[in-house]
């Protein structure tokens, strides 16, 4: 048994927006869908092609690494998938019904279409997950450390019970899968190593997502990361919610008054950017600006003072 942490798994689970999709995944999608790049369309079409199945080669179990698993690491492994595995896993769609168009395109396009898919995956990560991923990794690693501690103190069986009710009996595992579980083709030996992989996920909302039928890789169980390792929710900043993070910081930085140059220094931005923030706050009636020789001095209006008083940090 080993653990793995995966940005790709989070993206693929987040894209599965059918009626049975986990609530955290749906919330993530609502927050990022306006930023989804056009080149991610082939990937989205493939993920949504059939709610009962997703090819295992898209979620290769990646070993834990002290430096952390990067999106590039995973894309390299996915891009190196063998032709037999690619064709074999995509052929599974024909057993579930008519072959969806994005699957047929991947079957016909081979390596070139796979590279297009990976470019879309990388673009989706950059636009919708990259900024949050370092903080997410801290929570995922904390979950793994906690579970390794349970293994050391109470054994593997007790740790598995804490992952999901399907593991409630350490001597027996039962799981009902939607759709048919493909068997290893006749004459083909399972090439994966013995054992299985556990991967914590923040988008599953209490669910367990298995990938257990591929003869090419170890069985993978993506499970819901423990709530116990998550910090308490941050207090909502009403000022940021009202005017945005940048403008809220600018209003607070102006405080008892400052020039545009001083505002730029306090915010760590360029003078034109500070001037733009000031112009927006002035248009909203939160500050006034008065020219004093070569300088422009900004001061809070009663509205600005009231907003800061109502939303202290």
JSON list of N, CA and C in Angstrom, two decimals, residues 3-7 62-74 125 133-138 141 148:
[
{"chain": "A", "resi": 3, "resn": "UNK", "atom": "N", "xyz": [0.69, 5.82, -0.81]},
{"chain": "A", "resi": 3, "resn": "UNK", "atom": "CA", "xyz": [-0.16, 7.00, -1.00]},
{"chain": "A", "resi": 3, "resn": "UNK", "atom": "C", "xyz": [0.30, 7.81, -2.21]},
{"chain": "A", "resi": 4, "resn": "UNK", "atom": "N", "xyz": [-0.62, 8.55, -2.79]},
{"chain": "A", "resi": 4, "resn": "UNK", "atom": "CA", "xyz": [-0.30, 9.43, -3.91]},
{"chain": "A", "resi": 4, "resn": "UNK", "atom": "C", "xyz": [-1.16, 10.69, -3.81]},
{"chain": "A", "resi": 5, "resn": "UNK", "atom": "N", "xyz": [-0.61, 11.81, -4.24]},
{"chain": "A", "resi": 5, "resn": "UNK", "atom": "CA", "xyz": [-1.33, 13.09, -4.27]},
{"chain": "A", "resi": 5, "resn": "UNK", "atom": "C", "xyz": [-1.33, 13.58, -5.71]},
{"chain": "A", "resi": 6, "resn": "UNK", "atom": "N", "xyz": [-2.48, 13.94, -6.23]},
{"chain": "A", "resi": 6, "resn": "UNK", "atom": "CA", "xyz": [-2.60, 14.19, -7.67]},
{"chain": "A", "resi": 6, "resn": "UNK", "atom": "C", "xyz": [-3.41, 15.42, -8.02]},
{"chain": "A", "resi": 7, "resn": "UNK", "atom": "N", "xyz": [-2.80, 16.40, -8.72]},
{"chain": "A", "resi": 7, "resn": "UNK", "atom": "CA", "xyz": [-3.60, 17.51, -9.24]},
{"chain": "A", "resi": 7, "resn": "UNK", "atom": "C", "xyz": [-4.52, 17.08, -10.38]},
{"chain": "A", "resi": 62, "resn": "UNK", "atom": "N", "xyz": [0.60, 8.17, -8.89]},
{"chain": "A", "resi": 62, "resn": "UNK", "atom": "CA", "xyz": [1.94, 8.76, -8.81]},
{"chain": "A", "resi": 62, "resn": "UNK", "atom": "C", "xyz": [2.49, 8.58, -7.40]},
{"chain": "A", "resi": 63, "resn": "UNK", "atom": "N", "xyz": [3.74, 8.13, -7.27]},
{"chain": "A", "resi": 63, "resn": "UNK", "atom": "CA", "xyz": [4.30, 7.95, -5.93]},
{"chain": "A", "resi": 63, "resn": "UNK", "atom": "C", "xyz": [4.49, 9.27, -5.22]},
{"chain": "A", "resi": 64, "resn": "UNK", "atom": "N", "xyz": [4.35, 9.25, -3.89]},
{"chain": "A", "resi": 64, "resn": "UNK", "atom": "CA", "xyz": [4.62, 10.44, -3.09]},
{"chain": "A", "resi": 64, "resn": "UNK", "atom": "C", "xyz": [6.08, 10.82, -3.24]},
{"chain": "A", "resi": 65, "resn": "UNK", "atom": "N", "xyz": [6.34, 12.11, -3.30]},
{"chain": "A", "resi": 65, "resn": "UNK", "atom": "CA", "xyz": [7.70, 12.61, -3.46]},
{"chain": "A", "resi": 65, "resn": "UNK", "atom": "C", "xyz": [7.90, 13.76, -2.49]},
{"chain": "A", "resi": 66, "resn": "UNK", "atom": "N", "xyz": [9.07, 13.81, -1.88]},
{"chain": "A", "resi": 66, "resn": "UNK", "atom": "CA", "xyz": [9.33, 14.86, -0.89]},
{"chain": "A", "resi": 66, "resn": "UNK", "atom": "C", "xyz": [9.18, 16.25, -1.50]},
{"chain": "A", "resi": 67, "resn": "UNK", "atom": "N", "xyz": [9.51, 16.38, -2.78]},
{"chain": "A", "resi": 67, "resn": "UNK", "atom": "CA", "xyz": [9.41, 17.68, -3.45]},
{"chain": "A", "resi": 67, "resn": "UNK", "atom": "C", "xyz": [8.00, 17.95, -3.95]},
{"chain": "A", "resi": 68, "resn": "UNK", "atom": "N", "xyz": [7.11, 16.95, -3.86]},
{"chain": "A", "resi": 68, "resn": "UNK", "atom": "CA", "xyz": [5.74, 17.13, -4.33]},
{"chain": "A", "resi": 68, "resn": "UNK", "atom": "C", "xyz": [5.58, 16.73, -5.79]},
{"chain": "A", "resi": 69, "resn": "UNK", "atom": "N", "xyz": [4.41, 16.24, -6.13]},
{"chain": "A", "resi": 69, "resn": "UNK", "atom": "CA", "xyz": [4.11, 15.85, -7.50]},
{"chain": "A", "resi": 69, "resn": "UNK", "atom": "C", "xyz": [3.61, 17.06, -8.27]},
{"chain": "A", "resi": 70, "resn": "UNK", "atom": "N", "xyz": [4.22, 17.34, -9.39]},
{"chain": "A", "resi": 70, "resn": "UNK", "atom": "CA", "xyz": [3.81, 18.49, -10.20]},
{"chain": "A", "resi": 70, "resn": "UNK", "atom": "C", "xyz": [2.90, 18.03, -11.33]},
{"chain": "A", "resi": 71, "resn": "UNK", "atom": "N", "xyz": [2.19, 18.98, -11.91]},
{"chain": "A", "resi": 71, "resn": "UNK", "atom": "CA", "xyz": [1.35, 18.66, -13.05]},
{"chain": "A", "resi": 71, "resn": "UNK", "atom": "C", "xyz": [2.19, 18.13, -14.20]},
{"chain": "A", "resi": 72, "resn": "UNK", "atom": "N", "xyz": [3.42, 18.63, -14.34]},
{"chain": "A", "resi": 72, "resn": "UNK", "atom": "CA", "xyz": [4.30, 18.16, -15.42]},
{"chain": "A", "resi": 72, "resn": "UNK", "atom": "C", "xyz": [4.65, 16.69, -15.23]},
{"chain": "A", "resi": 73, "resn": "UNK", "atom": "N", "xyz": [4.87, 16.27, -13.98]},
{"chain": "A", "resi": 73, "resn": "UNK", "atom": "CA", "xyz": [5.17, 14.86, -13.71]},
{"chain": "A", "resi": 73, "resn": "UNK", "atom": "C", "xyz": [4.03, 13.97, -14.20]},
{"chain": "A", "resi": 74, "resn": "UNK", "atom": "N", "xyz": [2.83, 14.34, -13.85]},
{"chain": "A", "resi": 74, "resn": "UNK", "atom": "CA", "xyz": [1.68, 13.52, -14.24]},
{"chain": "A", "resi": 74, "resn": "UNK", "atom": "C", "xyz": [1.46, 13.53, -15.74]},
{"chain": "A", "resi": 125, "resn": "UNK", "atom": "N", "xyz": [-5.36, 23.30, -15.77]},
{"chain": "A", "resi": 125, "resn": "UNK", "atom": "CA", "xyz": [-4.68, 23.40, -14.48]},
{"chain": "A", "resi": 125, "resn": "UNK", "atom": "C", "xyz": [-4.18, 24.82, -14.24]},
{"chain": "A", "resi": 133, "resn": "UNK", "atom": "N", "xyz": [-3.38, 25.20, -5.72]},
{"chain": "A", "resi": 133, "resn": "UNK", "atom": "CA", "xyz": [-2.81, 23.88, -5.50]},
{"chain": "A", "resi": 133, "resn": "UNK", "atom": "C", "xyz": [-1.80, 23.82, -4.36]},
{"chain": "A", "resi": 134, "resn": "UNK", "atom": "N", "xyz": [-0.87, 24.78, -4.18]},
{"chain": "A", "resi": 134, "resn": "UNK", "atom": "CA", "xyz": [0.07, 24.67, -3.05]},
{"chain": "A", "resi": 134, "resn": "UNK", "atom": "C", "xyz": [-0.63, 24.55, -1.69]},
{"chain": "A", "resi": 135, "resn": "UNK", "atom": "N", "xyz": [-1.70, 25.33, -1.47]},
{"chain": "A", "resi": 135, "resn": "UNK", "atom": "CA", "xyz": [-2.43, 25.23, -0.21]},
{"chain": "A", "resi": 135, "resn": "UNK", "atom": "C", "xyz": [-3.18, 23.90, -0.11]},
{"chain": "A", "resi": 136, "resn": "UNK", "atom": "N", "xyz": [-3.69, 23.41, -1.23]},
{"chain": "A", "resi": 136, "resn": "UNK", "atom": "CA", "xyz": [-4.38, 22.13, -1.23]},
{"chain": "A", "resi": 136, "resn": "UNK", "atom": "C", "xyz": [-3.42, 21.00, -0.89]},
{"chain": "A", "resi": 137, "resn": "UNK", "atom": "N", "xyz": [-2.20, 21.07, -1.41]},
{"chain": "A", "resi": 137, "resn": "UNK", "atom": "CA", "xyz": [-1.21, 20.04, -1.15]},
{"chain": "A", "resi": 137, "resn": "UNK", "atom": "C", "xyz": [-0.90, 19.94, 0.35]},
{"chain": "A", "resi": 138, "resn": "UNK", "atom": "N", "xyz": [-0.86, 21.07, 1.02]},
{"chain": "A", "resi": 138, "resn": "UNK", "atom": "CA", "xyz": [-0.60, 21.06, 2.47]},
{"chain": "A", "resi": 138, "resn": "UNK", "atom": "C", "xyz": [-1.67, 20.25, 3.20]},
{"chain": "A", "resi": 141, "resn": "UNK", "atom": "N", "xyz": [-1.25, 16.45, 2.18]},
{"chain": "A", "resi": 141, "resn": "UNK", "atom": "CA", "xyz": [-0.10, 15.85, 2.85]},
{"chain": "A", "resi": 141, "resn": "UNK", "atom": "C", "xyz": [-0.38, 15.65, 4.35]},
{"chain": "A", "resi": 148, "resn": "UNK", "atom": "N", "xyz": [-0.76, 7.70, 8.05]},
{"chain": "A", "resi": 148, "resn": "UNK", "atom": "CA", "xyz": [0.44, 6.91, 8.29]},
{"chain": "A", "resi": 148, "resn": "UNK", "atom": "C", "xyz": [0.67, 6.74, 9.79]}
]
